[in-house]
Short mmCIF file of C-alpha atoms in Angstrom, two decimals:
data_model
loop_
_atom_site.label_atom_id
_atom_site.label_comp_id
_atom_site.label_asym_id
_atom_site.label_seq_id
_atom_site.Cartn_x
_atom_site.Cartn_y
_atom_site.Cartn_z
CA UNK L 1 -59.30 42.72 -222.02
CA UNK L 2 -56.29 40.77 -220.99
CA UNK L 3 -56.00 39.96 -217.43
CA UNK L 4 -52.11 41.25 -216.51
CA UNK L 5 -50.51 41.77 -212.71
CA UNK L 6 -49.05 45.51 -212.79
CA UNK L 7 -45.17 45.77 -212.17
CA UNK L 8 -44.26 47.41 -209.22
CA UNK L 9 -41.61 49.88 -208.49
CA UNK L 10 -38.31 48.42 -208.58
CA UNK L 11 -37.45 49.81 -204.98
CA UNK L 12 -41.18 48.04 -203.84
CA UNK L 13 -39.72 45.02 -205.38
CA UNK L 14 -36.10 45.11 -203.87
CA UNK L 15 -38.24 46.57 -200.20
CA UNK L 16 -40.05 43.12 -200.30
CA UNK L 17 -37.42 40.54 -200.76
CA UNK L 18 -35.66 42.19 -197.43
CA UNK L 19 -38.49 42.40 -195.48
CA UNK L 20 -39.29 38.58 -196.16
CA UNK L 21 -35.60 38.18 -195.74
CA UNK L 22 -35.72 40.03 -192.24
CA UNK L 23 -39.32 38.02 -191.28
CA UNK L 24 -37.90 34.89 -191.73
CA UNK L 25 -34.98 35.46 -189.42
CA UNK L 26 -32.34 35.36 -191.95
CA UNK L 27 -31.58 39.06 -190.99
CA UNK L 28 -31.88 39.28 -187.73
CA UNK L 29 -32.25 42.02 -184.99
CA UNK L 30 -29.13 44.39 -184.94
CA UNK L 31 -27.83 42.65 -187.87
CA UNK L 32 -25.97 45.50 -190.34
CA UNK L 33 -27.10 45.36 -193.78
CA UNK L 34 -24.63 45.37 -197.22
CA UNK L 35 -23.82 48.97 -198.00
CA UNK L 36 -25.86 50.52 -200.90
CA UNK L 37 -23.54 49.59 -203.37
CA UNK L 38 -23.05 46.27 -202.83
CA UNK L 39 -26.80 45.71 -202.32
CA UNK L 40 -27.29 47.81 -205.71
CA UNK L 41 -25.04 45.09 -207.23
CA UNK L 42 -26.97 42.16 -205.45
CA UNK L 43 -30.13 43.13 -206.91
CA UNK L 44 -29.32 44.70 -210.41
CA UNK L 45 -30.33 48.12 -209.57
CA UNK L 46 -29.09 51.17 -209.26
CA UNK L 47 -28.22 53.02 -205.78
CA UNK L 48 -31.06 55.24 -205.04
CA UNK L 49 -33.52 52.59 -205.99
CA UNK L 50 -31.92 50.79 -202.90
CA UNK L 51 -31.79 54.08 -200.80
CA UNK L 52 -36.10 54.82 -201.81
CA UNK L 53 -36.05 50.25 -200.66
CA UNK L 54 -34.54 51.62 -197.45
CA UNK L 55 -36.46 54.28 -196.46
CA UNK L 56 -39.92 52.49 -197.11
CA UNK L 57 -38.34 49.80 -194.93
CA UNK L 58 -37.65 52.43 -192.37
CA UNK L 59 -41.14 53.64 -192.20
CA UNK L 60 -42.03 50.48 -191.69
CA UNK L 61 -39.83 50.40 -188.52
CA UNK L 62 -37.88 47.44 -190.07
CA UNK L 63 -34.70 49.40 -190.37
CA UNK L 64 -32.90 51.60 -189.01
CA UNK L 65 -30.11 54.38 -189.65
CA UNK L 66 -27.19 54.58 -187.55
CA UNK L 67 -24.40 57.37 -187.72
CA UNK L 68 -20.86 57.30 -187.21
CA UNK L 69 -17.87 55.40 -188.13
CA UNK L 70 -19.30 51.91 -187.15
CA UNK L 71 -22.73 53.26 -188.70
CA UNK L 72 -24.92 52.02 -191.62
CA UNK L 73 -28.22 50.55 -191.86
CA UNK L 74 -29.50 47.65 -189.36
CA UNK L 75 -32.31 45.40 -188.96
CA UNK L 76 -34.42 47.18 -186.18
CA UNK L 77 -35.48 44.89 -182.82
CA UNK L 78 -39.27 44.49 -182.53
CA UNK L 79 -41.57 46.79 -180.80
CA UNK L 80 -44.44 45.38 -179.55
CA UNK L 81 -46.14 48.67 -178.73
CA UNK L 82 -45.73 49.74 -182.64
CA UNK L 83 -47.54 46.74 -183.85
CA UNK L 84 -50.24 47.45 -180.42
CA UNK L 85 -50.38 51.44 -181.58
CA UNK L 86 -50.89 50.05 -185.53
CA UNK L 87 -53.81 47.66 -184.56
CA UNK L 88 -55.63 50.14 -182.52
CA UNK L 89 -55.53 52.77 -185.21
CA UNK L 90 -56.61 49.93 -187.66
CA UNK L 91 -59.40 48.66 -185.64
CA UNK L 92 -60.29 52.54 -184.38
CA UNK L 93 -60.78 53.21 -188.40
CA UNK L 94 -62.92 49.87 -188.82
CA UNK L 95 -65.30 50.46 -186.13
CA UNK L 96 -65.89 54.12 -187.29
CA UNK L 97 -66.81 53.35 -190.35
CA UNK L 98 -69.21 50.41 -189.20
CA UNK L 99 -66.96 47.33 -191.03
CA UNK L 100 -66.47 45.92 -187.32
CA UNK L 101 -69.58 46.75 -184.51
CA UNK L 102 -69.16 47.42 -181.46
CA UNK L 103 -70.95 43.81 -180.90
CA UNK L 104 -68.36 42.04 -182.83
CA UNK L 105 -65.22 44.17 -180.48
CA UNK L 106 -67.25 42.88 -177.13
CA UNK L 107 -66.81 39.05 -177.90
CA UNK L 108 -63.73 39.16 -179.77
CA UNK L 109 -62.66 40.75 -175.95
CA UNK L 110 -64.83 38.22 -174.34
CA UNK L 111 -62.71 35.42 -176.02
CA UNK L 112 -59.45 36.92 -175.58
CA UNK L 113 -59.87 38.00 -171.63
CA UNK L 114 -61.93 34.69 -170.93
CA UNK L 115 -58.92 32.83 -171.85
CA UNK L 116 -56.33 34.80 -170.12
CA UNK L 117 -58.45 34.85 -167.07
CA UNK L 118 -57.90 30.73 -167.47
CA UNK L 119 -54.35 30.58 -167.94
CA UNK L 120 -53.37 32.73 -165.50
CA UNK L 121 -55.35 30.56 -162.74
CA UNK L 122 -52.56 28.03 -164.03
CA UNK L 123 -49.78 30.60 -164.64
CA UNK L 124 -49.60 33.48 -162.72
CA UNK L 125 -46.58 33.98 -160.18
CA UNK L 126 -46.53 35.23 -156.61
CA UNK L 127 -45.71 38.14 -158.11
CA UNK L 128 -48.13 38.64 -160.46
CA UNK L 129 -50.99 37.37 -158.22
CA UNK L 130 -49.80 40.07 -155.70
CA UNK L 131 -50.67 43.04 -158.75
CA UNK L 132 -53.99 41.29 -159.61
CA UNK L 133 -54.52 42.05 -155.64
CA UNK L 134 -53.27 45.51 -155.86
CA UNK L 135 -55.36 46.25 -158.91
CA UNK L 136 -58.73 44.90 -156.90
CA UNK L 137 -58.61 48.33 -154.79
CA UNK L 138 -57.75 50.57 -157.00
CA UNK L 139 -61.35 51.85 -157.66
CA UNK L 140 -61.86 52.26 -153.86
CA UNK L 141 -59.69 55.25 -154.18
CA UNK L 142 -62.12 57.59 -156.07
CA UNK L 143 -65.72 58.38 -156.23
CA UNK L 144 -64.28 59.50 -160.29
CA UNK L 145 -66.78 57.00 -162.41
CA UNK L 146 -64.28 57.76 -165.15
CA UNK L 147 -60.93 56.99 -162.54
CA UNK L 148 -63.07 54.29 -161.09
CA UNK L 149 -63.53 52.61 -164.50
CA UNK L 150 -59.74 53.07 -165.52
CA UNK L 151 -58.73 51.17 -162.22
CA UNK L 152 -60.56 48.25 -162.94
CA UNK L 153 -59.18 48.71 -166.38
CA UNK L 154 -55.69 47.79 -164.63
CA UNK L 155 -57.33 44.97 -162.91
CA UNK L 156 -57.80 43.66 -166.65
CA UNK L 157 -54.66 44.86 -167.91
CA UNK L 158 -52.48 42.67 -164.78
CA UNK L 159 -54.56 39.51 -165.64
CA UNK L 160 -53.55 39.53 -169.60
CA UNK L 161 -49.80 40.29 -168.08
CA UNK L 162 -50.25 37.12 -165.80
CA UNK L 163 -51.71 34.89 -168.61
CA UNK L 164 -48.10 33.63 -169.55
CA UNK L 165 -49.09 34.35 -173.44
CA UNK L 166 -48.03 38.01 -174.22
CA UNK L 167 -49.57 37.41 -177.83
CA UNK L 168 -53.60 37.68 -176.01
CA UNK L 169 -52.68 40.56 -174.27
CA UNK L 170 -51.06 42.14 -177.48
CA UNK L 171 -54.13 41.62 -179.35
CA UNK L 172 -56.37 42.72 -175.97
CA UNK L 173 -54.81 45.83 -175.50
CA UNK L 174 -56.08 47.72 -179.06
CA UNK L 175 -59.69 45.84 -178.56
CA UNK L 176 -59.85 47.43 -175.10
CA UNK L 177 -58.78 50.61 -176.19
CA UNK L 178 -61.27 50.74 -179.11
CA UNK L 179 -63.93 49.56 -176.90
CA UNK L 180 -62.90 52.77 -174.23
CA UNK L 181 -64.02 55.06 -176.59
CA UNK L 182 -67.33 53.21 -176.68
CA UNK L 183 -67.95 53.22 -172.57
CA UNK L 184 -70.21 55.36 -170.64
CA UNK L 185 -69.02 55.48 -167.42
CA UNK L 186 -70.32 58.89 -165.93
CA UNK L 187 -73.85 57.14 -166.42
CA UNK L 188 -73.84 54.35 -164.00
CA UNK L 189 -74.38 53.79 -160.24
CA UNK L 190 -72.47 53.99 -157.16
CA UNK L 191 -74.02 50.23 -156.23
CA UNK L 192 -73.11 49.39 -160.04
CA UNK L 193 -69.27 49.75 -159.46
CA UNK L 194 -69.75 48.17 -156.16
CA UNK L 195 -70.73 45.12 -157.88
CA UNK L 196 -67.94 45.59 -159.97
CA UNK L 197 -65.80 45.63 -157.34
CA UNK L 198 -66.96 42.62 -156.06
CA UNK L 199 -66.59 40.51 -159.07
CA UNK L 200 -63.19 41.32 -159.09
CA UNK L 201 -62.54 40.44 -155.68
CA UNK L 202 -64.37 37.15 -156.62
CA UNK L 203 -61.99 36.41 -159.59
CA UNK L 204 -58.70 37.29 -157.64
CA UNK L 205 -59.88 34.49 -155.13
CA UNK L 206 -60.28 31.90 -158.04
CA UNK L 207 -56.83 33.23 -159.64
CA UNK L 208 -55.40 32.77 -156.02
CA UNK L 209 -57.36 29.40 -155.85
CA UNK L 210 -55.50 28.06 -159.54
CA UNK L 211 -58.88 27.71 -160.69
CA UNK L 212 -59.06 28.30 -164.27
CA UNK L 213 -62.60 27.35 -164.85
CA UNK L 214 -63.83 29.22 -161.99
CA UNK L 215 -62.20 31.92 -163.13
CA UNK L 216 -63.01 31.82 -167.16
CA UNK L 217 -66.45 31.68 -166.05
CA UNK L 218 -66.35 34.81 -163.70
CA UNK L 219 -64.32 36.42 -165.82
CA UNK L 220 -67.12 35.78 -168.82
CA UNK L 221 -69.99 36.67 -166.24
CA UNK L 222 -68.24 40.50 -165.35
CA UNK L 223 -67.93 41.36 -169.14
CA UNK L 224 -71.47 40.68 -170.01
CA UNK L 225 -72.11 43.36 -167.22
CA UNK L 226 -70.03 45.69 -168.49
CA UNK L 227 -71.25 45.15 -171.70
CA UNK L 228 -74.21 47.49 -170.06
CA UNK L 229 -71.56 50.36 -169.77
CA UNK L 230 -71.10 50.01 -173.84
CA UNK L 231 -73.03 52.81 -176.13
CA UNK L 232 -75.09 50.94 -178.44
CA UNK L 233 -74.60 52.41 -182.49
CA UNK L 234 -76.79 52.01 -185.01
CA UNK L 235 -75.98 48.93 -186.72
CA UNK L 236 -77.91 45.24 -187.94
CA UNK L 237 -75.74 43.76 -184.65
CA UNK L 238 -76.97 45.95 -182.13
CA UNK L 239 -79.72 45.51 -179.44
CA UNK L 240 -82.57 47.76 -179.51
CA UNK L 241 -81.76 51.67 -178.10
CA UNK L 242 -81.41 51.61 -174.29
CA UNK L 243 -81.28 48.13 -173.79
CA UNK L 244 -77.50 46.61 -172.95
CA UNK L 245 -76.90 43.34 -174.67
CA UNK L 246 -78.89 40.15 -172.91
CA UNK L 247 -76.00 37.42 -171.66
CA UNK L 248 -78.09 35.00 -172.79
CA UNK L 249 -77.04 36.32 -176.40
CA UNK L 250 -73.69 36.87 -175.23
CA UNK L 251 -73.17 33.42 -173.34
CA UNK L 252 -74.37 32.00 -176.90
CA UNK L 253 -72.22 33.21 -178.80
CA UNK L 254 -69.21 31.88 -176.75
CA UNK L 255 -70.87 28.44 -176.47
CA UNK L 256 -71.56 28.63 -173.02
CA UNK L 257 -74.64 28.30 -170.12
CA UNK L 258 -76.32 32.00 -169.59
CA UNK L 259 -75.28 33.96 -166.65
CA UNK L 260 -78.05 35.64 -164.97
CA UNK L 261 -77.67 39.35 -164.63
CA UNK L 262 -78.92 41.55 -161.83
CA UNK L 263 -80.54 44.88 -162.38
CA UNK L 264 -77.54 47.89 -162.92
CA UNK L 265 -79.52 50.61 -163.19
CA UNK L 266 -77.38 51.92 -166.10
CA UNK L 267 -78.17 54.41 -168.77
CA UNK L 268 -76.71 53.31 -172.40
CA UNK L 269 -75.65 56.10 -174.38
CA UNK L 270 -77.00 55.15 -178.00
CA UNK L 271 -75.48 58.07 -179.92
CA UNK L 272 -72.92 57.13 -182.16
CA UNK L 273 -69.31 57.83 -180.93
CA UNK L 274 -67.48 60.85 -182.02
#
């Protein structure tokens, strides 16, 4: 059997030499592309092969119509929360079919909020700083475990916004919202969210400090307790049923000394998510 490479679809063809066009900036953002008969000339083919090009570049949200006399088609700005919304669908579909575990979203997280816990010691503006504090009382608002545990999730959230790299909190965002879907928090403790609470207050004074190891490390020591708040399942990565990830095996894995971890009282939900 002769190995060959199968030819693609003209309009795939003509589709991929204007998205690497448009990628490497030498069609830029608002930029009005060649009508469809000059670009049917450029490339040697006919007009609705360009047209079917188009539209696959439009559902890529890389183009995009406009009507009217000054109309055509233009090179569409960037959206950040398309590519967030595309990652978190594609790493929604991984972890239900068991390619990623929920092991491997936890300290892909750890690494990601870890670092932005760092750089925003270093970073963060008066502004910013002032949100982080706003965020820390939040979850005193409710006795709601579930609007208790979304509140600290904006705690998270302003730290990744302070970080001064929007690229961790673009990647953070779809790991945080697989991992959601993964939490249990209608099964902890009162004195469990306390603590919670607490740690947060904790990390706001090393942000507030410009601490960035202090914080890293606080920041690492909170996640490995909310790793308790994580259902468990059934793969080769995770712990045995009802028992929450050790830190020592999380601290490990991220190269660093073990935190100790008090008692939470916690029930882990080992059933595999819906």
């Amino acid at each position: 059997m002769l190995s060959v490479e199968r030819v693609r679809p003209a309009y795939v063809q003509v589709a991929a030499q204007l998205q690497d066009l448009i990628v490497r900036g030498d069609l830029t953002a608002g930029q009005r592309l060649p009508v469809e008969a000059e670009l049917s000339t450029m490339f040697g083919v006919s007009r609705s092969t360009v047209r079917e090009a188009l539209r696959l570049l439009s559902s890529r949200h890389l183009v995009e119509t406009r009507r009217g006399v000054r109309g055509g088609t233009f090179v569409a700005a960037p959206d950040a929360g398309l590519l967030g919304g595309f990652l978190e669908t594609s790493l929604g579909l991984l972890s239900g079919a068991g390619v990623i575990s929920t092991r491997q979203l936890i300290e892909a997280n750890e690494v990601l909020e870890i670092a932005a816990a760092r750089f925003a010691a270093l970073r963060r503006s008066p502004e910013q700083l002032a949100a982080i504090r706003r965020a820390v009382f939040v979850a005193h608002r409710t006795d709601d475990p579930v609007e208790r545990y979304e509140g600290g999730g904006g705690f998270h959230a302003e730290i990744l916004a302070a970080c001064g790299n929007p690229l961790l909190g673009l990647v953070a965002a779809p790991v945080r919202a697989v991992l959601r879907r993964r939490f249990q928090p209608s099964c902890v403790t009162a004195e469990f969210w306390e603590r919670g609470t607490r740690r947060h207050e904790e990390i706001y004074e090393a942000l507030e400090l410009g601490d960035p190891e202090r914080s890293g490390d606080l920041m690492r020591a909170h996640l490995a307790e909310l790793q308790a708040l994580t259902s468990q399942p059934a793969d080769p990565d995770a712990d045995a049923p009802g028992q929450a990830p050790t830190d020592t095996d999380t601290e490990a894995a991220a190269g660093a000394a073990p935190v100790t971890k008090r008692a939470t009282g916690v029930t882990i939900d080992t059933s595999p998510a819906a």
